[in-house]
Each structure stands twice: as C-alpha cells, then as structure tokens.
JSON list of C-alpha atoms in Angstrom, two decimals:
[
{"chain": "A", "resi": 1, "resn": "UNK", "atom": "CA", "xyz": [7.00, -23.52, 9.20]},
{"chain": "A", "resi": 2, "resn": "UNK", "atom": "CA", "xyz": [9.65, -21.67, 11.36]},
{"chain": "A", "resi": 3, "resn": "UNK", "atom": "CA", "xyz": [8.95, -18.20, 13.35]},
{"chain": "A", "resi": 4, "resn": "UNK", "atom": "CA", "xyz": [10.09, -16.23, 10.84]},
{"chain": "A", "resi": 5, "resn": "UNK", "atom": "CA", "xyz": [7.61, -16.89, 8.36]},
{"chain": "A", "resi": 6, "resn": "UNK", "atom": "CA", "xyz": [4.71, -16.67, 10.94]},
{"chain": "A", "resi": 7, "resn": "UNK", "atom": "CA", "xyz": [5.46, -13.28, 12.00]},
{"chain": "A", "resi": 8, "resn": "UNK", "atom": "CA", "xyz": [6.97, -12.06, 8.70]},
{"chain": "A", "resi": 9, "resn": "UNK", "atom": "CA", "xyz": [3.67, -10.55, 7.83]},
{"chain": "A", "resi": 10, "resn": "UNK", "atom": "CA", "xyz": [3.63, -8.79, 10.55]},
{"chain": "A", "resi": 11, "resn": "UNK", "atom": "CA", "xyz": [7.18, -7.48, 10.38]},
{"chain": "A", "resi": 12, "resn": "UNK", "atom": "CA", "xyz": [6.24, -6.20, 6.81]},
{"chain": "A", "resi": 13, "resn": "UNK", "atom": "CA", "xyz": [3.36, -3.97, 8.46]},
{"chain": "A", "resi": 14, "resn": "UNK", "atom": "CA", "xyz": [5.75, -2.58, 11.14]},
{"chain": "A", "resi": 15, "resn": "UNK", "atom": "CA", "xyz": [8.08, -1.58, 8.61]},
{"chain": "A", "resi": 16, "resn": "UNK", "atom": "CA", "xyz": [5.69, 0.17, 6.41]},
{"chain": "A", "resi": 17, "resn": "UNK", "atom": "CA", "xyz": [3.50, 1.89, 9.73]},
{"chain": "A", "resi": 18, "resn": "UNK", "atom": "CA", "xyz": [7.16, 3.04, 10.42]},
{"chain": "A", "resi": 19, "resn": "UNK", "atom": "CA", "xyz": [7.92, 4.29, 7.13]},
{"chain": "A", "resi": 20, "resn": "UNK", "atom": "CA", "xyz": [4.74, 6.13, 6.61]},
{"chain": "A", "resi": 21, "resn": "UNK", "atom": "CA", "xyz": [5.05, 6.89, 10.34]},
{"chain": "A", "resi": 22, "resn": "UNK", "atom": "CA", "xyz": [8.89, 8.75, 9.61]},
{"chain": "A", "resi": 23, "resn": "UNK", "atom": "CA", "xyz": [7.51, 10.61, 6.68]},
{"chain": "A", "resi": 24, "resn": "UNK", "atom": "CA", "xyz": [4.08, 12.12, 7.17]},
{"chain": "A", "resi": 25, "resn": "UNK", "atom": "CA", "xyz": [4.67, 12.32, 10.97]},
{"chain": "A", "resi": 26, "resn": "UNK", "atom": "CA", "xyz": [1.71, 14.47, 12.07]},
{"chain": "A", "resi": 27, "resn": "UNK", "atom": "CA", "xyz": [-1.23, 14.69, 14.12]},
{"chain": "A", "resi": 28, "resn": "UNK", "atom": "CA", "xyz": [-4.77, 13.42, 12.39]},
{"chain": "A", "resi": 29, "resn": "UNK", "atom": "CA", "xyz": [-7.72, 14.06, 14.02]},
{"chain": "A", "resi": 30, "resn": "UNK", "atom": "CA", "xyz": [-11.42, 13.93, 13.02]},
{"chain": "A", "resi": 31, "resn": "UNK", "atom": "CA", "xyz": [-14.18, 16.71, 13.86]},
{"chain": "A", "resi": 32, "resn": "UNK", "atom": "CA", "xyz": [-17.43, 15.02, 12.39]},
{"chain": "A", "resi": 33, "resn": "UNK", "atom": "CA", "xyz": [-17.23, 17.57, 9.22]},
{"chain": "A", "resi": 34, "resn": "UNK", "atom": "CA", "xyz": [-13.62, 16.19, 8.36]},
{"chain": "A", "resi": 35, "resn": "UNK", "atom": "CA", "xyz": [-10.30, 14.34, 8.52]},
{"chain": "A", "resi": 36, "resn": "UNK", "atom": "CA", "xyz": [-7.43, 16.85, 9.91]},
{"chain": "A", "resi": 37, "resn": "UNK", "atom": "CA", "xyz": [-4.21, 16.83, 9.88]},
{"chain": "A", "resi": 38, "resn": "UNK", "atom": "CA", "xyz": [-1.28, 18.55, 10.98]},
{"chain": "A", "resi": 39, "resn": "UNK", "atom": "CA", "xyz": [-4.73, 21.75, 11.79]},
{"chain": "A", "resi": 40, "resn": "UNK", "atom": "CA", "xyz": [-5.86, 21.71, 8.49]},
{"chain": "A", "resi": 41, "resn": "UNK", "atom": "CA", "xyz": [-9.08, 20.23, 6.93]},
{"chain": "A", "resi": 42, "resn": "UNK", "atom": "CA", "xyz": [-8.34, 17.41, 4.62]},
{"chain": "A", "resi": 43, "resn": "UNK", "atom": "CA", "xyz": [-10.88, 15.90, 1.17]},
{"chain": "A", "resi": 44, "resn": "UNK", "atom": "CA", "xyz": [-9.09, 12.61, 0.55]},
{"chain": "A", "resi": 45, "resn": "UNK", "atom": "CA", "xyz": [-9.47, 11.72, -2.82]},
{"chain": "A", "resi": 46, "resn": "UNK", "atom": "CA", "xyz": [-8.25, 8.15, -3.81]},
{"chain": "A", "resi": 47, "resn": "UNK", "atom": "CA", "xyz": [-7.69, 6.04, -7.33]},
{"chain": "A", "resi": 48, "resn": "UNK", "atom": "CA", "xyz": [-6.86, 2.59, -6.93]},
{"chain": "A", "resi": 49, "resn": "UNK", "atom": "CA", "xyz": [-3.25, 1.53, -8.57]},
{"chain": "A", "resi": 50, "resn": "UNK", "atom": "CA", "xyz": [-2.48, -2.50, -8.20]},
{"chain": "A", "resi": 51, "resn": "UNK", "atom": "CA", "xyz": [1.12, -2.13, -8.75]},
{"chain": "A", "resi": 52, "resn": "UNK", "atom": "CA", "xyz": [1.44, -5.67, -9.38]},
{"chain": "A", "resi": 53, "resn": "UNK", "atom": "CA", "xyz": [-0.73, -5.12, -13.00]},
{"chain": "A", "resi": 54, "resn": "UNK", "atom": "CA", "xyz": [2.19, -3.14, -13.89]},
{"chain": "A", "resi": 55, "resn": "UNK", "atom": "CA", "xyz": [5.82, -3.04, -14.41]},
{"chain": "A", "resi": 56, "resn": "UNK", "atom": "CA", "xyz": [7.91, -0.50, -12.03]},
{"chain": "A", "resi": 57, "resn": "UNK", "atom": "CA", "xyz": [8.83, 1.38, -14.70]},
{"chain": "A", "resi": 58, "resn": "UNK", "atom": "CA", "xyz": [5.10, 2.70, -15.31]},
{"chain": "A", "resi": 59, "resn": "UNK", "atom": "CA", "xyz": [4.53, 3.55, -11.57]},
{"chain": "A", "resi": 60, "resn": "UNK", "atom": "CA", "xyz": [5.71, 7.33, -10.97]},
{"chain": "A", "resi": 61, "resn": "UNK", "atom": "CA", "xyz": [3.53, 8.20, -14.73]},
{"chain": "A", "resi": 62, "resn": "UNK", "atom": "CA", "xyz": [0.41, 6.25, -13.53]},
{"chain": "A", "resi": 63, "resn": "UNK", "atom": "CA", "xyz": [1.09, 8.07, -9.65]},
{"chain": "A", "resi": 64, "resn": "UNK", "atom": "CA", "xyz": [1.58, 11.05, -11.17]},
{"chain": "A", "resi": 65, "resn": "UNK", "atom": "CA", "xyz": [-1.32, 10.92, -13.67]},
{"chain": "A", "resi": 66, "resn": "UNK", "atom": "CA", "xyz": [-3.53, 10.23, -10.77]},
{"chain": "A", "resi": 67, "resn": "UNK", "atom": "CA", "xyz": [-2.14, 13.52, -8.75]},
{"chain": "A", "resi": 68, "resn": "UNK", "atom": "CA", "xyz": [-2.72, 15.88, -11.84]},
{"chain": "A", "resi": 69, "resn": "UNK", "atom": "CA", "xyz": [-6.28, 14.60, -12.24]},
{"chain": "A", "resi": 70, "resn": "UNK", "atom": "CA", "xyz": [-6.48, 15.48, -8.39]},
{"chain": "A", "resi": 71, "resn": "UNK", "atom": "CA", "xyz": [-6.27, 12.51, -6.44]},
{"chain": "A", "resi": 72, "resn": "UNK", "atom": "CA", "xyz": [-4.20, 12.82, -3.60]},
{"chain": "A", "resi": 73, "resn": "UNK", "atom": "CA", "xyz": [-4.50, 8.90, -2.05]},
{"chain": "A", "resi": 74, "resn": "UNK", "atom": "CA", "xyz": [-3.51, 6.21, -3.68]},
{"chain": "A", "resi": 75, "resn": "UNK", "atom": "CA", "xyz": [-4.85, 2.89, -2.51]},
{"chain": "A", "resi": 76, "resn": "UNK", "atom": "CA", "xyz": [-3.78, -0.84, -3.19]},
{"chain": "A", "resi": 77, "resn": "UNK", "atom": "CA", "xyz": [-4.29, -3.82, -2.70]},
{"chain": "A", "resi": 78, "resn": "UNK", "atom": "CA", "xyz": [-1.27, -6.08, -1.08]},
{"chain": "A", "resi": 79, "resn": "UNK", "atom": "CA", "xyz": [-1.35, -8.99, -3.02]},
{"chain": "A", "resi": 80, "resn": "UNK", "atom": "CA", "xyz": [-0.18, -11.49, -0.89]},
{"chain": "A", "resi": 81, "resn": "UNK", "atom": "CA", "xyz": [-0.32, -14.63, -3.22]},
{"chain": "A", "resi": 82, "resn": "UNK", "atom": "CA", "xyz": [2.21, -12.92, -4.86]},
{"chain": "A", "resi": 83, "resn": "UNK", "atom": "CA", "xyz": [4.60, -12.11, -2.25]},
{"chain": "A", "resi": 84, "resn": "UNK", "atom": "CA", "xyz": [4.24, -15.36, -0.63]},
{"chain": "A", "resi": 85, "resn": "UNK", "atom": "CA", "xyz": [3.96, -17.70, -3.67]},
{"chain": "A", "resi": 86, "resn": "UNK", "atom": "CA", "xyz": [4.83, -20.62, -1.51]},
{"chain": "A", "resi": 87, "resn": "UNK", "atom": "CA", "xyz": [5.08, -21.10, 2.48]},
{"chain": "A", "resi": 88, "resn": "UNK", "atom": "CA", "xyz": [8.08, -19.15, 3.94]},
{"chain": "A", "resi": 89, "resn": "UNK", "atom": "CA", "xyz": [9.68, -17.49, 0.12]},
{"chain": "A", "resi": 90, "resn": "UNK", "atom": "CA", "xyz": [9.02, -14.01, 0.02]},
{"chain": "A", "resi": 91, "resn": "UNK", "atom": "CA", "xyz": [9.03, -11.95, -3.38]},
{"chain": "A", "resi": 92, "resn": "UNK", "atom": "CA", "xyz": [9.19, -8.58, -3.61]},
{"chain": "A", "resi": 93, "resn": "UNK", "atom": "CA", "xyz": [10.75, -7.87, -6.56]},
{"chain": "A", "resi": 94, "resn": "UNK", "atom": "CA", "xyz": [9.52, -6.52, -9.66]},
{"chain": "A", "resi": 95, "resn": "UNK", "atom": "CA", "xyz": [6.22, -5.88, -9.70]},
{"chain": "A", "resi": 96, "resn": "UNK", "atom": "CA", "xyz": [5.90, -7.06, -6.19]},
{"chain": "A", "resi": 97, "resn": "UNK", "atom": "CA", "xyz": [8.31, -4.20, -5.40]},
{"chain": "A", "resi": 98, "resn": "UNK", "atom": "CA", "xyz": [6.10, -2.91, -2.70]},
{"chain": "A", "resi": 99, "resn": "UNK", "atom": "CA", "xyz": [8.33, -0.44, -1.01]},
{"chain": "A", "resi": 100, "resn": "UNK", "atom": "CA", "xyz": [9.45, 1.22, -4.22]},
{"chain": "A", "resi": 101, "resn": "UNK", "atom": "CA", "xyz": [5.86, 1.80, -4.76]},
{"chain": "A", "resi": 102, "resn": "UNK", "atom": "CA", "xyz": [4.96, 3.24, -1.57]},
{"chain": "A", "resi": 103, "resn": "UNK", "atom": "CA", "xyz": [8.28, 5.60, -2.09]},
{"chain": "A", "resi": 104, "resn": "UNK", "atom": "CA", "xyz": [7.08, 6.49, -5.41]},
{"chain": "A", "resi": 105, "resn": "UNK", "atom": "CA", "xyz": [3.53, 7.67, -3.90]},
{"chain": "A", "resi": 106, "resn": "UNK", "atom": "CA", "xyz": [5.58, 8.95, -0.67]},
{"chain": "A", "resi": 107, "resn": "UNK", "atom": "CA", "xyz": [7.98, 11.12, -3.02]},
{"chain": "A", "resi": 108, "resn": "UNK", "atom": "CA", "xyz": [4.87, 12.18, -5.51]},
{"chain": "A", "resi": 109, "resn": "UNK", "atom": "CA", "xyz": [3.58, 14.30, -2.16]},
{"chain": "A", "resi": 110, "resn": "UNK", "atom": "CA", "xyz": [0.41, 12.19, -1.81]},
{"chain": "A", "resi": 111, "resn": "UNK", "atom": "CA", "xyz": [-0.98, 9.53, 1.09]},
{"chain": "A", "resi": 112, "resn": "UNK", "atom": "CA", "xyz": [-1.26, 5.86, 0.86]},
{"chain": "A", "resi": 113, "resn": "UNK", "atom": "CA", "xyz": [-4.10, 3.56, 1.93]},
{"chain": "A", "resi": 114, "resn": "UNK", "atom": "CA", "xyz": [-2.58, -0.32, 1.76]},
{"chain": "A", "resi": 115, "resn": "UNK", "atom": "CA", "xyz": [-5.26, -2.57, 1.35]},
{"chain": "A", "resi": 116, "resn": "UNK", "atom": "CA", "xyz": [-4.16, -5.49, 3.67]},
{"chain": "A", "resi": 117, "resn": "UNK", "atom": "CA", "xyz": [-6.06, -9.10, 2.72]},
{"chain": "A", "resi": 118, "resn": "UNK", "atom": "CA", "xyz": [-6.36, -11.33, 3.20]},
{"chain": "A", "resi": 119, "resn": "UNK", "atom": "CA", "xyz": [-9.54, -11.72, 0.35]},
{"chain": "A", "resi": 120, "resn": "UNK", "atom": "CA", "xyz": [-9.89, -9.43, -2.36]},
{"chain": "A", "resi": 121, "resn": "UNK", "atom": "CA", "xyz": [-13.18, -10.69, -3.94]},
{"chain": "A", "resi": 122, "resn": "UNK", "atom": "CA", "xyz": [-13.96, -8.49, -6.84]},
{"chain": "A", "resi": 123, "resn": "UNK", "atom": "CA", "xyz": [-9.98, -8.08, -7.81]},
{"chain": "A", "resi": 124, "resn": "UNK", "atom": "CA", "xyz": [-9.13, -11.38, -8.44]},
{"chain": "A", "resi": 125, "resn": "UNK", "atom": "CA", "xyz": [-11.05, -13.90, -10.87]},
{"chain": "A", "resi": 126, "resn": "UNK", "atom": "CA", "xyz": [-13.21, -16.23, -9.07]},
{"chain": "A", "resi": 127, "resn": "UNK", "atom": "CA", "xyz": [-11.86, -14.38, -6.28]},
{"chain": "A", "resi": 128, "resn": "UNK", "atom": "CA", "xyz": [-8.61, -15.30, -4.48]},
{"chain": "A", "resi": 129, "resn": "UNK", "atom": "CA", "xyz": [-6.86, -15.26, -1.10]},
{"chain": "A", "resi": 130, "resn": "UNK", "atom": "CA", "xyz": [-4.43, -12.02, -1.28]}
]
C-alpha cells in the first residue's frame, strides 16, 4: 500500500471541507434555542439522497424535489466500498460522482451533511463497511 492511498481519504475530506468551506463561508454559532449562521436563526431540515442509488442524470430533480417540499439539507452517505472497490483504485465516476453531487446540492442553494463511514448498518444489506 503506498502513501497515497493511506492518506487519500483524508485528502478527499480536505477537498470537500474546502469546497463547502469557499462557498458557504460564514460564521455558525449555536445559542441553546438554535443553529445560526451568518446572525440569523436556522431550522435545518434534511432528506437523505444516496446518490450512488441513482444515475447523475436524476440528481438536480430528486435535489430539487427535496427543496420544494422544504428541505433545505441534504444528507448522504459516502459509500466508500464503492469508491475504493479495491486497495489504492479510486472511482468516482458515475454514480460515485461525489463532487458533482455536492455541486448540484451547493448550486440548488441548500447545505450538505456527508455521512462519512466507515459502517452504515441499516443502508446496506446485512450491513457493510462504507
């Protein structure tokens, strides 16, 4: 196993903190009533969207389905056993396209909430290592 794939995980999460980091750049705070940020009081309402159980194409209806029925997180799930199907090859094409989804949430005005593994118990049969 080289260093690469050790701290390519990692790498992945710095690019996305930065990402979200560039484009809701803001100060959160909490004041035991609610979440605030950028001085005004924030409901977080989330729906759950695993892009990989569906094809790119279908992401900005199902994101924006989820906005006009007033959810204004999206959460998922990074499913790891399918970007790293096999020690050091990374996939993230397709539906493992995970910065195209985050851009599609991102450009649909709303917040994400990445689920990082590395179990997901209930959201894989039998359970499986994300």
């Amino acid at each position: 196993m080289n260093i690469f794939s050790s701290f390519f995980p990692f790498l992945l999460l710095y690019f996305l903190t930065s990402l979200f980091s560039s484009c809701f750049a803001g100060n959160v705070t909490y004041d035991c009533r609610s979440l605030i940020i950028d001085g005004q009081r924030k409901l977080l309402i989330s729906a759950a969207i695993y892009y990989p159980r569906s094809v790119p194409g279908m992401w900005p209806g199902l994101v924006q389905t989820a906005k006009e029925g007033g959810v204004n997180v999206i959460e998922s799930y990074v499913f790891w056993n399918g970007h790293e199907l096999s020690p050091g090859k990374y996939n993230f094409e397709g539906r493992y396209d995970l910065v195209k989804f985050v851009k599609i949430v991102q450009q649909a005005g709303m917040y994400m909430i990445l689920r990082i593994g590395p179990f997901g118990l209930v959201q894989n049969e039998n359970g499986a290592k994300l």
